[in-house]
Each structure stands twice: as structure tokens, then as C-alpha cells.
PDB file of C-alpha atoms in Angstrom:
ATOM      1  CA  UNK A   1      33.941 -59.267 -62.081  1.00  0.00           C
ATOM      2  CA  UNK A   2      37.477 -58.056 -60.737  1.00  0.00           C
ATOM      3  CA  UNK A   3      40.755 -59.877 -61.828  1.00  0.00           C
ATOM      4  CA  UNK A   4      44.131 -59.731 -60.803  1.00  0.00           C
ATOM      5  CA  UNK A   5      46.677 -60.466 -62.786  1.00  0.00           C
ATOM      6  CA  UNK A   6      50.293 -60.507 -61.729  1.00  0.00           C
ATOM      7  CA  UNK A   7      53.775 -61.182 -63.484  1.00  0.00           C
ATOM      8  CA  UNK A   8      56.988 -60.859 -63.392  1.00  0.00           C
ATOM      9  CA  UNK A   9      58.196 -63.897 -61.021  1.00  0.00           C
ATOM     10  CA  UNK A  10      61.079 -66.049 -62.040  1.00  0.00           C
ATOM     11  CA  UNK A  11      64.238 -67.226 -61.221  1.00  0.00           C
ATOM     12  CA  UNK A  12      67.070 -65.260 -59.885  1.00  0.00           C
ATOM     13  CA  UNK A  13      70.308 -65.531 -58.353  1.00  0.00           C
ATOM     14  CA  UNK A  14      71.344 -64.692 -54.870  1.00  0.00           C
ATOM     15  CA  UNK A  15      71.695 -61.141 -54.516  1.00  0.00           C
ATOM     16  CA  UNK A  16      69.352 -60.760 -57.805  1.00  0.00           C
ATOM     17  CA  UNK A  17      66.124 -58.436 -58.010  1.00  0.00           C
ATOM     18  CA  UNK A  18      63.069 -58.809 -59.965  1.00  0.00           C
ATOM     19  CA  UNK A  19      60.182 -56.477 -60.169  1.00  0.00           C
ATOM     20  CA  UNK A  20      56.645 -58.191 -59.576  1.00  0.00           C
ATOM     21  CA  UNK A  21      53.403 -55.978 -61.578  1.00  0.00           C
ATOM     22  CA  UNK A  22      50.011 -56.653 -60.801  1.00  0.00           C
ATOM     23  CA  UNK A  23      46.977 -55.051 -62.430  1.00  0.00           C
ATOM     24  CA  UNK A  24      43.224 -55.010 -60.902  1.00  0.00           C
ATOM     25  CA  UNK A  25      40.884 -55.266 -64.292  1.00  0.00           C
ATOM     26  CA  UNK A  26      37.054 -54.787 -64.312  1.00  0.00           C
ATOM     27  CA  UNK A  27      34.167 -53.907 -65.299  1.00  0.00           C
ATOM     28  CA  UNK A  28      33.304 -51.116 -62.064  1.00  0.00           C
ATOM     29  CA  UNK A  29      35.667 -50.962 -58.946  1.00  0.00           C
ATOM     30  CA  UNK A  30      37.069 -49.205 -56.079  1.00  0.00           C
ATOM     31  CA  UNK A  31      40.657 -49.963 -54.755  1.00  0.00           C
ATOM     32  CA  UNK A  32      41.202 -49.250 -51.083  1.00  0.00           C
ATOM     33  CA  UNK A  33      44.723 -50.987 -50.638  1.00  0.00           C
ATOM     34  CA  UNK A  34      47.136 -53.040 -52.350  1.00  0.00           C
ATOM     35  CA  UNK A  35      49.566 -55.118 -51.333  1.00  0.00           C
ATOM     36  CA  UNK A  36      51.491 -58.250 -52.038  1.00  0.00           C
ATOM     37  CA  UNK A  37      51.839 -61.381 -49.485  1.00  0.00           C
ATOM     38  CA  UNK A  38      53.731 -64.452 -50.129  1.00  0.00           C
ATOM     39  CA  UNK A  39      53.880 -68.423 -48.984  1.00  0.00           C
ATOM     40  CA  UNK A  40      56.682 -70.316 -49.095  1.00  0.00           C
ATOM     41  CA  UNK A  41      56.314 -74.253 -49.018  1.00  0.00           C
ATOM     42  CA  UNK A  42      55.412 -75.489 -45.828  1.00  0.00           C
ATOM     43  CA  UNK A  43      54.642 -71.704 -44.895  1.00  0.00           C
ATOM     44  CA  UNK A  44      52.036 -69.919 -43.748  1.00  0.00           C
ATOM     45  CA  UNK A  45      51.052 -67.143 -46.032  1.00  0.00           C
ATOM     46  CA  UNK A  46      53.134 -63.774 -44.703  1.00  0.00           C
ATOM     47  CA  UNK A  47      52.787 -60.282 -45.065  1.00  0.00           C
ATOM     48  CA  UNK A  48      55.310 -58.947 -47.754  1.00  0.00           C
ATOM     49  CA  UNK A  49      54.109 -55.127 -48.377  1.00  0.00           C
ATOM     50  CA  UNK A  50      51.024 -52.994 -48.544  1.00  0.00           C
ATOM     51  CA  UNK A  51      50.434 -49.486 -49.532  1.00  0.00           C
ATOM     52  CA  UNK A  52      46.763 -47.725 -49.102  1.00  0.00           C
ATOM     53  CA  UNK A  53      45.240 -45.228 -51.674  1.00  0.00           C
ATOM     54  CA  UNK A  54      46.779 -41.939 -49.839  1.00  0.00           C
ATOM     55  CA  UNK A  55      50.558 -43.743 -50.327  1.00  0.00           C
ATOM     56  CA  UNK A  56      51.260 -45.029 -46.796  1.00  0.00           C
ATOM     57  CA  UNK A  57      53.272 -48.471 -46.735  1.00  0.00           C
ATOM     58  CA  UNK A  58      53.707 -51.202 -44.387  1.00  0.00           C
ATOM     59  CA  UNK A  59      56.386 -54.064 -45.078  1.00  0.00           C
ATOM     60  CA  UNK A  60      57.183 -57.217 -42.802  1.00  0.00           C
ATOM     61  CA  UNK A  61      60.235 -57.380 -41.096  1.00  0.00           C
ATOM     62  CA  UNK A  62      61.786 -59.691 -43.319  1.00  0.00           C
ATOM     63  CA  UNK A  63      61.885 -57.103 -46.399  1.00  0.00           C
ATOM     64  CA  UNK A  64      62.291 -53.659 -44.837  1.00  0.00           C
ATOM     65  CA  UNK A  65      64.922 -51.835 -46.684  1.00  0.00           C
ATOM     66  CA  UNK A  66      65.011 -54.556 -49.543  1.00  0.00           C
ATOM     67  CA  UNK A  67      61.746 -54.270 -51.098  1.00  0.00           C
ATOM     68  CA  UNK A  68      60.281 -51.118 -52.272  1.00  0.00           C
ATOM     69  CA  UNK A  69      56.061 -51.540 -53.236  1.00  0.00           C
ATOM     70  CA  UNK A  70      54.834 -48.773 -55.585  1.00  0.00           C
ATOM     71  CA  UNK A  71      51.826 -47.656 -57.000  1.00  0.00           C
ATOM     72  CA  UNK A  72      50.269 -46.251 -60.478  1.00  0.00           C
ATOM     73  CA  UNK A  73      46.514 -45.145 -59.516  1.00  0.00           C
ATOM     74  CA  UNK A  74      45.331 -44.419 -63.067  1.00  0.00           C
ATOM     75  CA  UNK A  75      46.803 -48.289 -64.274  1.00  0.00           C
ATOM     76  CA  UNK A  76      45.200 -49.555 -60.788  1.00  0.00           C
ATOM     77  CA  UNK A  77      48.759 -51.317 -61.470  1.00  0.00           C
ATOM     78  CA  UNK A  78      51.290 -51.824 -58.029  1.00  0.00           C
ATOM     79  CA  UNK A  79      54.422 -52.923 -58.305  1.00  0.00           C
ATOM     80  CA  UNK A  80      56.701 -54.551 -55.711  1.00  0.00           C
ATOM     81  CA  UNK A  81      60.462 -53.792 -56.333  1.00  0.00           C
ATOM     82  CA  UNK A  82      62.556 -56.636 -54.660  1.00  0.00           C
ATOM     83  CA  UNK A  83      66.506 -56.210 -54.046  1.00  0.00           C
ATOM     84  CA  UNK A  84      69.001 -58.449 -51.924  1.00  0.00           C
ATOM     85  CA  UNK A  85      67.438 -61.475 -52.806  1.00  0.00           C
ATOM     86  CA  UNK A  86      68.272 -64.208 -50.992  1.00  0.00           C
ATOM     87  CA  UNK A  87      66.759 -67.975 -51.246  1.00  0.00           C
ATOM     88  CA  UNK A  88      64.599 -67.312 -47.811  1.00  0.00           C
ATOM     89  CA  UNK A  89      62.591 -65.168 -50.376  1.00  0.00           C
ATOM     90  CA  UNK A  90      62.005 -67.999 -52.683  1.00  0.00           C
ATOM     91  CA  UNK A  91      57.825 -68.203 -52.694  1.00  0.00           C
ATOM     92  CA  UNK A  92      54.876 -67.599 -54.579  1.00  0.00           C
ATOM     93  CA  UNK A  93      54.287 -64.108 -54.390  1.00  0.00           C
ATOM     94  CA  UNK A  94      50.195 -63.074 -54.098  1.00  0.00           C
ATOM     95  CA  UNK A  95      48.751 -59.584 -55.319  1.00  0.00           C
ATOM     96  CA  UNK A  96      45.989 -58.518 -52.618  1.00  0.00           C
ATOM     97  CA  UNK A  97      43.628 -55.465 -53.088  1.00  0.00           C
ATOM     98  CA  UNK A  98      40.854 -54.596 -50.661  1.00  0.00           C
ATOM     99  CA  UNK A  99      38.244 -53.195 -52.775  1.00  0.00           C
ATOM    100  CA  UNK A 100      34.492 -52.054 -53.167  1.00  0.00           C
ATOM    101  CA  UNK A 101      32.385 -53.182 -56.111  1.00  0.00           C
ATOM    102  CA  UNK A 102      28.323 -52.560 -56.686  1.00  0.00           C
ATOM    103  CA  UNK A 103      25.646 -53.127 -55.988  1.00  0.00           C
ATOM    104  CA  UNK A 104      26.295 -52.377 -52.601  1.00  0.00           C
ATOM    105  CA  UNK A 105      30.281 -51.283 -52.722  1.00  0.00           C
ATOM    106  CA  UNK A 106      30.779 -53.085 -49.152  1.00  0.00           C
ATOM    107  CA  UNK A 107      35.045 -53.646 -49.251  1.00  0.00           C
ATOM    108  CA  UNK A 108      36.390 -56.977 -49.950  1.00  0.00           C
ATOM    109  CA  UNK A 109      39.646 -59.090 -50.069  1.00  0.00           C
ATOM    110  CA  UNK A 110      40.572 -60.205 -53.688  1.00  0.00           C
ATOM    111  CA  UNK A 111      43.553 -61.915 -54.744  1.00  0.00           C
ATOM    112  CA  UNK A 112      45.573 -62.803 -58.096  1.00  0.00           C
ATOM    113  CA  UNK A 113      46.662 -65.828 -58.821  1.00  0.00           C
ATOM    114  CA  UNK A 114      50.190 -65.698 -57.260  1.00  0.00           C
ATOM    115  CA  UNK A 115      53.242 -65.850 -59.753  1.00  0.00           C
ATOM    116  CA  UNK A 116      56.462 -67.771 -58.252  1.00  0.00           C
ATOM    117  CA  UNK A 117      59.437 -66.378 -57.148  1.00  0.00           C
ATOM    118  CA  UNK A 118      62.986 -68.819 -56.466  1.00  0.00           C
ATOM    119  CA  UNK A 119      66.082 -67.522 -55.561  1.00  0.00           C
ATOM    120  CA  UNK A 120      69.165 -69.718 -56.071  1.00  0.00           C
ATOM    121  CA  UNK A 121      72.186 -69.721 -53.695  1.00  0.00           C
TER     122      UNK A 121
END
């Protein structure tokens, strides 16, 4: 059984950053693609950052050039670095990996548990 875990939310002031972790744990695995999506109240869950096994990221529009997402293979840990906070950020942030496990190693979404983020004006 695969688990993610993240941490690292909180409360910050406008203008703040925080650094989100998440970390896939298991018994036998695969990772594909990581990534980290967030909903906001109200909200449809959005895009926030992905990055795929050979390094290449994708961000929404909303983040590009504040948030940074990272990776450690050998932790199966990513990290999502988030600068220039501002309150529209303020959401619970979701750790995403696509992922192959046996018996037949087909890929499949799995998510964390999400870990809020608020951002005071």
C-alpha cells in the first residue's frame, strides 16, 4: 500500500513563504510524476506544479515565478517552495504522484491527504 504524507502547511503572512514536503512510502513502487494541486473553499481543485522523473516542470499561471517544486529521487520526497504569498494562495495544498505498483504496475493517481495553507493580509 502507497502513502503520502505531506507537511509543512501553516499560517503565514502576506509576502511570507513556506516550504510544503511530501514523501511517497511503501512497500514496492514506481513514481512517474509528482506534483502538488490545491483547492481553495468554494474552488475547484487547480493545478499548482508538477515535475516528471527526467526533471521537467509545469506550474499554473497563478504561481509561475513564485513557486519553485523540487525533487529528491532517492527520498521519493518533492518539495514545493512557495514565495510572494499572498491570501489568493490560502488553500489546502494536495501531494499527487502518478505511479505504478504490482501485480500488474499499470500507472495510477494517488494523493496525500492535503495539509492547509492560509495567508493573512
Amino acid at each position: 500500500q502507497v502513502q503520502l504524507v505531506e507537511s509543512g502547511g501553516g499560517l503565514v503572512q502576506a509576502g511570507g513563504s513556506l516550504r510544503l514536503s511530501c514523501v511517497v512510502s511503501g512497500s514496492s513502487f514506481s513514481i512517474n510524476a509528482m506534483g502538488w494541486y490545491r483547492q481553495a473553499p468554494g474552488k475547484q481543485r487547480e493545478l499548482v506544479a508538477t515535475i516528471t522523473n527526467g526533471g521537467s516542470t509545469n506550474y499554473g499561471d497563478s504561481v509561475k515565478g513564485r513557486f519553485t517544486i523540487s525533487r529528491e529521487i532517492a527520498k521519493n520526497t518533492v518539495y514545493l517552495q512557495m514565495n510572494s504569498l499572498n491570501p489568493e494562495d490560502t488553500a489546502v495544498y494536495y501531494c499527487n504522484s502518478v505511479l505504478r505498483v504490482p501485480p500488474t504496475w499499470a500507472l495510477g493517481d494517488y494523493w496525500g491527504q492535503g495539509t492547509q495553507v492560509t495567508v493573512s493580509s
